[in-house]
mmCIF file of C-alpha atoms and ligand atoms in Angstrom:
data_model
loop_
_atom_site.group_PDB
_atom_site.id
_atom_site.type_symbol
_atom_site.label_atom_id
_atom_site.label_comp_id
_atom_site.label_asym_id
_atom_site.label_seq_id
_atom_site.Cartn_x
_atom_site.Cartn_y
_atom_site.Cartn_z
ATOM 1 C CA MET J 1 -41.886 57.549 18.280
ATOM 2 C CA SER J 2 -39.423 55.805 16.992
ATOM 3 C CA ASP J 3 -38.512 56.212 12.655
ATOM 4 C CA LYS J 4 -36.526 53.231 12.882
ATOM 5 C CA ALA J 5 -37.627 49.568 12.493
ATOM 6 C CA LEU J 6 -34.688 46.328 12.765
ATOM 7 C CA ILE J 7 -36.237 44.170 9.651
ATOM 8 C CA VAL J 8 -34.956 40.977 10.524
ATOM 9 C CA ILE J 9 -34.905 38.989 7.560
ATOM 10 C CA ASP J 10 -35.844 34.555 6.937
ATOM 11 C CA VAL J 11 -33.684 33.721 10.500
ATOM 12 C CA GLN J 12 -35.700 29.634 9.497
ATOM 13 C CA ASN J 13 -34.400 26.447 10.382
ATOM 14 C CA ASP J 14 -33.809 25.246 6.992
ATOM 15 C CA PHE J 15 -31.896 28.811 6.076
ATOM 16 C CA CYS J 16 -29.541 27.110 8.937
ATOM 17 C CA PRO J 17 -27.081 24.205 9.682
ATOM 18 C CA GLY J 18 -29.342 21.450 9.617
ATOM 19 C CA GLY J 19 -31.560 22.750 7.193
ATOM 20 C CA LEU J 20 -32.824 22.256 3.473
ATOM 21 C CA LEU J 21 -31.229 25.423 2.556
ATOM 22 C CA ALA J 22 -28.740 25.376 5.041
ATOM 23 C CA VAL J 23 -26.190 28.910 4.756
ATOM 24 C CA GLU J 24 -23.397 28.381 6.146
ATOM 25 C CA GLY J 25 -22.820 29.599 9.765
ATOM 26 C CA GLY J 26 -26.741 30.473 9.576
ATOM 27 C CA ASP J 27 -26.982 30.361 13.189
ATOM 28 C CA GLN J 28 -24.234 32.263 14.578
ATOM 29 C CA ILE J 29 -26.022 35.306 13.675
ATOM 30 C CA VAL J 30 -29.164 34.770 16.187
ATOM 31 C CA PRO J 31 -27.461 36.261 19.116
ATOM 32 C CA VAL J 32 -25.888 39.031 16.995
ATOM 33 C CA VAL J 33 -29.718 39.862 15.894
ATOM 34 C CA ASN J 34 -30.850 39.184 19.239
ATOM 35 C CA ARG J 35 -29.011 41.891 20.812
ATOM 36 C CA LEU J 36 -29.526 43.863 17.845
ATOM 37 C CA ILE J 37 -33.481 43.549 18.653
ATOM 38 C CA GLU J 38 -33.145 44.566 22.145
ATOM 39 C CA GLY J 39 -32.224 47.771 20.904
ATOM 40 C CA PHE J 40 -34.756 48.452 18.624
ATOM 41 C CA ASP J 41 -38.516 50.106 19.189
ATOM 42 C CA HIS J 42 -39.556 48.692 15.983
ATOM 43 C CA VAL J 43 -38.842 45.004 15.226
ATOM 44 C CA ILE J 44 -40.297 43.294 11.881
ATOM 45 C CA LEU J 45 -39.673 39.866 10.557
ATOM 46 C CA THR J 46 -40.005 38.111 7.593
ATOM 47 C CA GLN J 47 -40.921 34.597 7.184
ATOM 48 C CA ASP J 48 -39.915 32.271 3.808
ATOM 49 C CA TRP J 49 -43.490 30.759 3.087
ATOM 50 C CA HIS J 50 -43.714 28.210 0.575
ATOM 51 C CA PRO J 51 -46.663 25.962 -0.395
ATOM 52 C CA ALA J 52 -45.083 22.121 -1.219
ATOM 53 C CA GLY J 53 -45.070 22.286 -4.803
ATOM 54 C CA HIS J 54 -43.777 25.881 -5.228
ATOM 55 C CA SER J 55 -42.338 26.825 -9.146
ATOM 56 C CA SER J 56 -38.924 28.489 -7.327
ATOM 57 C CA PHE J 57 -38.237 24.317 -5.910
ATOM 58 C CA ALA J 58 -35.647 22.324 -7.976
ATOM 59 C CA SER J 59 -38.418 19.444 -7.571
ATOM 60 C CA SER J 60 -40.938 21.176 -9.666
ATOM 61 C CA HIS J 61 -39.229 21.106 -12.808
ATOM 62 C CA ALA J 62 -38.622 17.893 -14.325
ATOM 63 C CA GLY J 63 -34.531 17.283 -15.680
ATOM 64 C CA LYS J 64 -33.547 20.583 -13.655
ATOM 65 C CA ALA J 65 -31.611 20.459 -10.253
ATOM 66 C CA PRO J 66 -30.912 22.985 -7.340
ATOM 67 C CA PHE J 67 -28.765 25.787 -8.538
ATOM 68 C CA ASP J 68 -30.317 25.455 -11.783
ATOM 69 C CA THR J 69 -31.983 28.403 -12.678
ATOM 70 C CA VAL J 70 -35.579 28.416 -15.290
ATOM 71 C CA GLU J 71 -36.759 31.281 -17.364
ATOM 72 C CA MET J 72 -39.865 32.500 -15.418
ATOM 73 C CA PRO J 73 -42.732 34.569 -17.160
ATOM 74 C CA TYR J 74 -41.169 37.447 -14.897
ATOM 75 C CA GLY J 75 -37.410 36.639 -15.852
ATOM 76 C CA ALA J 76 -34.973 34.304 -14.339
ATOM 77 C CA GLN J 77 -35.074 32.470 -11.459
ATOM 78 C CA THR J 78 -32.717 30.027 -9.444
ATOM 79 C CA LEU J 79 -34.097 26.910 -8.318
ATOM 80 C CA TRP J 80 -33.683 25.754 -5.041
ATOM 81 C CA PRO J 81 -34.484 22.555 -3.143
ATOM 82 C CA ASP J 82 -37.111 22.597 -1.115
ATOM 83 C CA HIS J 83 -37.398 24.316 1.780
ATOM 84 C CA CYS J 84 -39.531 26.724 3.797
ATOM 85 C CA VAL J 85 -42.247 24.719 3.081
ATOM 86 C CA GLN J 86 -45.710 26.306 5.266
ATOM 87 C CA GLY J 87 -46.389 24.675 8.470
ATOM 88 C CA THR J 88 -43.131 22.632 8.676
ATOM 89 C CA ALA J 89 -40.368 22.379 10.925
ATOM 90 C CA GLY J 90 -37.833 23.828 8.696
ATOM 91 C CA ALA J 91 -39.869 26.817 7.924
ATOM 92 C CA GLN J 92 -39.940 27.684 11.804
ATOM 93 C CA PHE J 93 -37.965 30.641 13.291
ATOM 94 C CA HIS J 94 -34.379 29.600 15.103
ATOM 95 C CA SER J 95 -35.463 28.236 18.017
ATOM 96 C CA GLY J 96 -32.722 30.838 19.760
ATOM 97 C CA LEU J 97 -34.626 33.578 17.894
ATOM 98 C CA GLN J 98 -35.826 36.135 20.661
ATOM 99 C CA TRP J 99 -39.030 37.208 18.460
ATOM 100 C CA THR J 100 -41.582 37.960 20.951
ATOM 101 C CA LYS J 101 -40.798 41.425 20.392
ATOM 102 C CA ALA J 102 -41.434 41.602 16.794
ATOM 103 C CA GLU J 103 -44.526 43.816 15.532
ATOM 104 C CA LEU J 104 -45.021 42.083 12.177
ATOM 105 C CA VAL J 105 -44.702 38.986 10.207
ATOM 106 C CA ILE J 106 -44.586 39.474 6.687
ATOM 107 C CA ARG J 107 -45.060 35.892 4.912
ATOM 108 C CA LYS J 108 -43.719 35.822 1.846
ATOM 109 C CA GLY J 109 -43.450 33.239 -1.687
ATOM 110 C CA PHE J 110 -46.573 31.808 -0.706
ATOM 111 C CA ARG J 111 -47.924 32.551 -4.475
ATOM 112 C CA PRO J 112 -47.343 28.766 -6.248
ATOM 113 C CA SER J 113 -46.038 30.676 -9.216
ATOM 114 C CA ILE J 114 -43.515 33.006 -7.953
ATOM 115 C CA ASP J 115 -40.569 33.579 -5.411
ATOM 116 C CA SER J 116 -40.103 36.399 -3.425
ATOM 117 C CA TYR J 117 -36.564 37.353 -1.942
ATOM 118 C CA SER J 118 -37.196 40.526 -1.073
ATOM 119 C CA ALA J 119 -39.696 41.536 1.969
ATOM 120 C CA PHE J 120 -40.962 44.408 -0.218
ATOM 121 C CA PHE J 121 -42.211 43.058 -3.446
ATOM 122 C CA GLU J 122 -42.469 39.069 -5.616
ATOM 123 C CA ASN J 123 -39.920 38.623 -8.052
ATOM 124 C CA ASP J 124 -41.396 40.088 -10.985
ATOM 125 C CA HIS J 125 -40.783 43.403 -8.700
ATOM 126 C CA GLU J 126 -44.281 44.907 -9.328
ATOM 127 C CA THR J 127 -46.295 42.475 -6.636
ATOM 128 C CA PRO J 128 -45.922 44.649 -3.189
ATOM 129 C CA THR J 129 -46.229 42.636 0.335
ATOM 130 C CA GLY J 130 -47.477 45.474 1.984
ATOM 131 C CA LEU J 131 -44.834 46.575 3.750
ATOM 132 C CA ALA J 132 -43.931 49.649 2.108
ATOM 133 C CA GLY J 133 -47.269 50.699 3.186
ATOM 134 C CA TYR J 134 -47.325 49.608 6.909
ATOM 135 C CA LEU J 135 -44.306 51.124 7.499
ATOM 136 C CA ARG J 136 -44.946 54.062 5.935
ATOM 137 C CA GLU J 137 -48.366 54.382 7.774
ATOM 138 C CA ARG J 138 -46.562 54.087 11.182
ATOM 139 C CA GLY J 139 -44.089 56.809 10.231
ATOM 140 C CA ILE J 140 -40.758 54.757 10.019
ATOM 141 C CA SER J 141 -38.635 55.991 7.444
ATOM 142 C CA ASP J 142 -35.160 54.417 8.382
ATOM 143 C CA LEU J 143 -34.482 50.901 8.007
ATOM 144 C CA THR J 144 -31.250 48.071 9.806
ATOM 145 C CA LEU J 145 -31.844 44.947 7.982
ATOM 146 C CA VAL J 146 -29.958 40.988 9.007
ATOM 147 C CA GLY J 147 -30.865 37.551 8.551
ATOM 148 C CA LEU J 148 -30.756 35.402 5.709
ATOM 149 C CA ALA J 149 -29.460 35.607 3.021
ATOM 150 C CA THR J 150 -27.103 38.277 2.537
ATOM 151 C CA ASP J 151 -27.185 37.967 -1.124
ATOM 152 C CA PHE J 152 -30.433 36.977 -1.765
ATOM 153 C CA CYS J 153 -33.218 38.079 0.701
ATOM 154 C CA VAL J 154 -31.350 40.736 2.298
ATOM 155 C CA ALA J 155 -29.596 42.315 -0.610
ATOM 156 C CA TYR J 156 -33.308 42.179 -2.420
ATOM 157 C CA SER J 157 -34.321 43.465 0.688
ATOM 158 C CA ALA J 158 -31.864 46.411 0.801
ATOM 159 C CA LEU J 159 -32.272 47.341 -2.760
ATOM 160 C CA ASP J 160 -36.296 47.760 -2.822
ATOM 161 C CA ALA J 161 -36.199 49.620 0.851
ATOM 162 C CA VAL J 162 -34.201 52.220 -1.332
ATOM 163 C CA ARG J 163 -35.988 52.221 -4.312
ATOM 164 C CA SER J 164 -39.389 52.742 -2.015
ATOM 165 C CA GLY J 165 -37.800 55.747 -0.408
ATOM 166 C CA PHE J 166 -36.728 54.306 3.048
ATOM 167 C CA THR J 167 -33.034 54.602 4.289
ATOM 168 C CA ALA J 168 -31.597 51.341 4.875
ATOM 169 C CA THR J 169 -28.613 49.689 6.679
ATOM 170 C CA VAL J 170 -27.200 46.577 6.196
ATOM 171 C CA ARG J 171 -25.666 45.148 9.560
ATOM 172 C CA LEU J 172 -22.918 42.431 7.584
ATOM 173 C CA ASP J 173 -21.945 40.925 11.023
ATOM 174 C CA ALA J 174 -25.790 39.571 11.775
ATOM 175 C CA CYS J 175 -26.384 38.604 8.306
ATOM 176 C CA ARG J 176 -24.896 35.222 6.815
ATOM 177 C CA ALA J 177 -24.394 34.281 2.249
ATOM 178 C CA ILE J 178 -25.250 31.273 -0.142
ATOM 179 C CA ASP J 179 -23.009 33.133 -2.251
ATOM 180 C CA LEU J 180 -23.582 31.114 -5.261
ATOM 181 C CA GLY J 181 -21.369 31.999 -8.922
ATOM 182 C CA GLY J 182 -19.856 35.449 -6.659
ATOM 183 C CA SER J 183 -23.275 36.379 -5.703
ATOM 184 C CA LEU J 184 -21.831 37.784 -2.690
ATOM 185 C CA ASP J 185 -19.747 40.755 -4.340
ATOM 186 C CA ALA J 186 -22.514 41.033 -6.718
ATOM 187 C CA MET J 187 -24.554 41.947 -4.656
ATOM 188 C CA THR J 188 -22.551 43.819 -2.239
ATOM 189 C CA ALA J 189 -21.434 45.900 -4.892
ATOM 190 C CA LYS J 190 -24.729 46.397 -5.866
ATOM 191 C CA MET J 191 -26.366 47.421 -2.835
ATOM 192 C CA ALA J 192 -23.171 50.017 -2.548
ATOM 193 C CA ASP J 193 -23.771 52.261 -5.818
ATOM 194 C CA ALA J 194 -27.996 51.916 -4.889
ATOM 195 C CA GLY J 195 -26.912 53.721 -1.867
ATOM 196 C CA VAL J 196 -27.548 51.016 0.763
ATOM 197 C CA ALA J 197 -24.801 51.384 3.952
ATOM 198 C CA LEU J 198 -23.729 48.130 4.456
ATOM 199 C CA ALA J 199 -22.104 48.250 7.967
HETATM 200 C C1 VGL E 1 -33.985 32.885 0.244
HETATM 201 C C2 VGL E 1 -33.733 31.457 -1.808
HETATM 202 C C3 VGL E 1 -34.723 30.989 -1.319
HETATM 203 C C4 VGL E 1 -33.739 34.062 0.709
HETATM 204 C C5 VGL E 1 -35.362 32.293 0.192
HETATM 205 O O1 VGL E 1 -34.121 33.841 2.531
HETATM 206 O O2 VGL E 1 -32.173 34.551 1.091
HETATM 207 N N1 VGL E 1 -33.023 32.362 -0.190
HETATM 208 N N2 VGL E 1 -35.793 31.600 -0.976
HETATM 209 ZN ZN1 ZN E 2 -37.949 30.267 -0.786
#
């Protein structure tokens, strides 16, 4: 059995052009991701999955605008436009994504009072999603990460992967970034420092 898995992060309509939190060129990665899916024995998807009125939405904070920052009990939190609301079309995977082979879909960001960028831990860096346990029980140790967005959910997931003892490679050709105030450069440097392979 292969000890390698492809983790496809948040390739959802709201992160693609026309979506509520569109990442430039987000849809361009779909054919690249599909080719990678074909080559892996194990494929896992994540799905950003917020209840309406989620605390990461600027609309939940009087006087705040999208991309402002607020202080939460767990630290600084960027505020976003409403996006990936549970059950909406925007929360669905991009229609071109060949996801049928996926063995697991990890939904994240469903707790109203805390956001979750990473596939492993919510933004308090303490509340686990269960993904690490799942991978360990199945003997999967070597992860390749792709998806949206490079500088948020992909980077947080890759950093938590190496912290949790997994090997992590980010395929940058199969990712696109939000790039908020230099976040792409900052998170790329953090990943390189932490031992994430950038390919
Ligand atoms: C993401 C911001 C808010 C992401 C999710 O998938 O990178 N970014 N929710
Ligand atoms: Zn989100």
